[in-house]
Amino acid sequence: RLGYKIQLQTNARLLAKKEFSRRLAAYHPVIYTHLQDYKARAHDVTTNTPGSFWETVTGIRHAIPVCRNLYVKIMITKANYRHLPETAKFLRRLGVKGIWFVFLTPHGFARIYFDKVVPTYTQVSRYLKKALQWARKEKDLEIMLEGFPYCRVPSRWRNNMLEGPRISERKQLCLHPAERGRDFKISPVHERIRDKTKDARCRTCVYDKICEGIYKTYARHYGLDELKPLKK
């Protein structure tokens, strides 16, 4: 009633219940959710929750009519990167109008089990290009890319990068629970950039000032050879 706009980040499983989805209609939220694969078993293995695929799919179907916008993120891992085109097409058939391709952030379990779950940009490149080529032909489909350095994204899609000045210019603060029991304010953008690195060659790249580089954890495992300075 005060005019606030609501954003909901969810795995969408609870939205599989029609009554819950109907209650959301009053708030007309923007919803962000995840689907890891177009195959049920592959999704369930990634979430470690049997049956979560069909709950999420049903939740997406229920949410589309009651939300302002719905975006589905595909978290790219070693288990699903070969299926990016098929997963994107599956989401489109569900009626999804916003798809985000997100290269896995190596935090939490992804840091602990890095070698098992995090692919290389080179491995992902071929399948991402196929998915993007398909997306070009789709009308009213919003595509976003997250977690990639500019040099690993096809040129026509670099304006669809989520990270960079467009986000960094926002005055965005969040509360972080300190170990001593006192919350303190941080900038999520600054924290993310502090956890990333670049190669010395990146200074000659035309995107150097706006590209955040790659996560330091990724660089420790795979090195920096995949980073290539761009002239245009």
XYZ file of C-alpha atoms in Angstrom:
232
model
C 0.000 0.000 0.000
C 2.976 2.299 0.567
C 4.079 1.820 -3.019
C 7.053 -0.462 -2.470
C 7.941 -2.808 -5.308
C 8.619 -6.373 -4.247
C 11.370 -8.627 -5.576
C 11.388 -12.271 -4.611
C 14.389 -14.592 -4.983
C 13.279 -18.191 -4.632
C 13.816 -21.759 -5.776
C 10.083 -21.589 -6.747
C 9.236 -24.896 -5.074
C 6.695 -23.349 -2.705
C 5.072 -21.655 -5.702
C 4.024 -25.119 -6.876
C 1.183 -24.720 -4.362
C -1.586 -22.859 -6.189
C -2.889 -21.141 -3.073
C 0.509 -19.640 -2.295
C 0.878 -18.429 -5.882
C -2.575 -16.810 -5.788
C -1.632 -14.895 -2.636
C 1.377 -13.453 -4.457
C -0.854 -11.855 -7.080
C -1.742 -9.018 -4.682
C 1.910 -7.942 -4.543
C 2.663 -8.278 -8.279
C 6.339 -9.097 -7.560
C 9.373 -9.511 -9.772
C 10.521 -13.097 -9.265
C 14.009 -14.534 -9.732
C 14.412 -18.292 -9.679
C 16.743 -21.038 -10.927
C 16.489 -24.066 -13.158
C 19.747 -25.959 -13.548
C 18.856 -28.309 -16.404
C 16.039 -29.372 -18.676
C 16.444 -32.925 -17.398
C 14.767 -33.638 -14.082
C 17.470 -35.919 -12.710
C 20.293 -33.507 -13.576
C 18.501 -30.641 -11.825
C 17.708 -32.757 -8.760
C 21.325 -33.940 -8.467
C 22.531 -30.331 -8.542
C 20.033 -29.190 -5.902
C 20.489 -32.437 -3.924
C 16.696 -32.543 -3.559
C 14.746 -35.336 -5.296
C 11.583 -34.012 -6.915
C 12.728 -30.376 -6.878
C 12.743 -30.156 -10.690
C 9.005 -30.682 -11.068
C 8.241 -28.471 -8.078
C 10.267 -25.643 -9.629
C 8.759 -26.145 -13.081
C 5.231 -26.118 -11.630
C 6.124 -23.077 -9.557
C 7.297 -21.218 -12.662
C 4.050 -22.037 -14.460
C 1.990 -20.782 -11.517
C 4.072 -17.642 -11.039
C 4.079 -16.292 -14.607
C 0.422 -15.118 -14.556
C 0.693 -13.375 -11.153
C 4.095 -11.652 -11.251
C 5.308 -8.442 -12.879
C 8.319 -10.189 -14.406
C 9.921 -13.597 -13.951
C 13.579 -14.327 -14.622
C 15.123 -17.776 -14.555
C 18.839 -18.173 -13.933
C 20.799 -21.135 -15.258
C 23.800 -21.608 -12.980
C 26.455 -23.019 -15.300
C 28.342 -26.015 -13.876
C 30.306 -28.995 -15.150
C 27.110 -31.021 -14.942
C 24.927 -28.841 -17.164
C 26.989 -26.619 -19.490
C 26.528 -28.969 -22.459
C 22.752 -28.590 -22.094
C 22.528 -24.764 -22.182
C 20.698 -24.566 -25.554
C 18.203 -27.275 -24.596
C 17.566 -25.814 -21.144
C 16.973 -22.342 -22.593
C 14.512 -23.734 -25.146
C 12.727 -25.675 -22.400
C 12.301 -22.493 -20.343
C 10.947 -20.679 -23.372
C 8.320 -23.371 -23.860
C 7.246 -22.779 -20.261
C 6.551 -19.157 -21.168
C 9.652 -17.611 -19.574
C 10.595 -14.217 -21.042
C 13.823 -13.601 -19.120
C 16.774 -16.027 -19.049
C 20.089 -15.382 -17.319
C 23.184 -17.429 -18.075
C 25.245 -17.298 -14.885
C 28.761 -18.675 -14.656
C 29.039 -20.325 -11.267
C 30.475 -18.141 -8.507
C 33.166 -20.191 -6.687
C 31.878 -19.572 -3.171
C 30.532 -21.970 -0.553
C 30.360 -25.575 -1.750
C 31.521 -24.454 -5.216
C 34.791 -23.378 -3.608
C 35.141 -26.574 -1.581
C 34.388 -28.866 -4.537
C 35.743 -26.558 -7.221
C 37.360 -29.263 -9.381
C 34.128 -31.239 -9.512
C 31.643 -28.466 -10.261
C 33.293 -25.456 -11.946
C 33.971 -25.736 -15.710
C 36.335 -23.512 -17.694
C 35.148 -20.612 -19.816
C 36.619 -22.419 -22.808
C 34.474 -25.503 -22.165
C 31.338 -23.411 -21.801
C 31.975 -21.150 -24.807
C 30.747 -23.462 -27.569
C 27.438 -24.259 -25.878
C 26.820 -20.707 -24.727
C 27.250 -19.488 -28.319
C 24.690 -22.040 -29.514
C 22.208 -20.900 -26.897
C 22.751 -17.240 -27.761
C 22.414 -17.892 -31.491
C 19.035 -19.458 -30.790
C 18.034 -16.572 -28.501
C 18.671 -14.024 -31.274
C 15.703 -15.417 -33.182
C 13.313 -15.268 -30.230
C 11.038 -12.232 -29.891
C 10.400 -10.641 -26.492
C 13.109 -12.693 -24.789
C 15.446 -10.873 -22.416
C 18.919 -12.377 -22.055
C 21.427 -11.484 -19.356
C 24.946 -12.788 -18.760
C 26.608 -12.866 -15.361
C 30.010 -13.987 -14.117
C 31.852 -13.722 -17.451
C 34.796 -11.503 -18.406
C 34.025 -9.491 -21.537
C 36.525 -11.385 -23.674
C 34.628 -14.654 -23.143
C 31.309 -13.302 -24.450
C 30.381 -12.888 -28.159
C 30.635 -9.217 -29.166
C 26.951 -8.618 -29.886
C 26.025 -9.794 -26.368
C 28.443 -7.654 -24.341
C 25.740 -5.068 -23.684
C 23.790 -7.828 -21.946
C 26.398 -8.266 -19.229
C 24.913 -7.825 -15.767
C 28.091 -6.761 -14.004
C 29.859 -3.499 -14.751
C 29.189 0.244 -14.463
C 25.449 -0.102 -15.025
C 25.229 -1.904 -11.675
C 28.244 -0.290 -10.000
C 26.757 3.203 -10.300
C 23.882 2.253 -8.030
C 24.191 3.344 -4.437
C 23.579 -0.128 -3.084
C 24.354 -1.160 0.480
C 23.486 -4.260 2.448
C 23.866 -5.433 6.028
C 26.526 -8.037 6.654
C 26.481 -9.998 9.941
C 29.828 -9.452 11.619
C 31.434 -12.156 13.728
C 31.433 -9.881 16.760
C 27.669 -9.607 16.646
C 27.465 -6.100 15.179
C 26.125 -5.660 11.667
C 28.017 -3.337 9.354
C 27.244 -1.868 5.952
C 29.083 -3.062 2.869
C 28.814 -2.451 -0.839
C 28.103 -5.787 -2.570
C 29.661 -4.449 -5.782
C 32.909 -3.478 -4.070
C 33.051 -6.792 -2.239
C 32.619 -8.680 -5.500
C 35.314 -6.702 -7.310
C 37.719 -7.183 -4.405
C 37.352 -10.954 -4.880
C 38.313 -10.763 -8.575
C 41.542 -10.414 -10.535
C 42.861 -9.714 -14.033
C 45.926 -10.443 -16.124
C 48.500 -7.736 -16.817
C 47.522 -7.944 -20.493
C 44.012 -6.757 -19.594
C 45.315 -3.191 -19.322
C 45.473 -3.064 -23.124
C 41.868 -4.265 -23.550
C 39.211 -1.759 -24.633
C 36.933 -3.151 -21.905
C 39.496 -2.889 -19.108
C 37.693 -0.065 -17.293
C 34.340 -1.831 -17.202
C 35.274 -5.536 -17.036
C 35.592 -6.965 -13.527
C 37.827 -9.868 -14.551
C 37.500 -13.344 -13.006
C 37.309 -14.669 -9.474
C 40.645 -15.235 -7.774
C 39.628 -18.794 -6.886
C 39.078 -19.541 -10.588
C 42.468 -18.008 -11.440
C 44.224 -20.155 -8.819
C 42.780 -23.328 -10.342
C 42.784 -22.546 -14.068
C 45.165 -19.616 -14.476
C 44.700 -16.456 -16.538
C 45.493 -17.719 -20.052
C 41.829 -17.587 -21.105
C 41.791 -13.801 -20.752
C 42.462 -12.162 -24.113
C 42.636 -8.359 -24.529
C 40.146 -7.038 -27.091
C 40.779 -4.219 -29.509
C 37.145 -3.549 -30.439
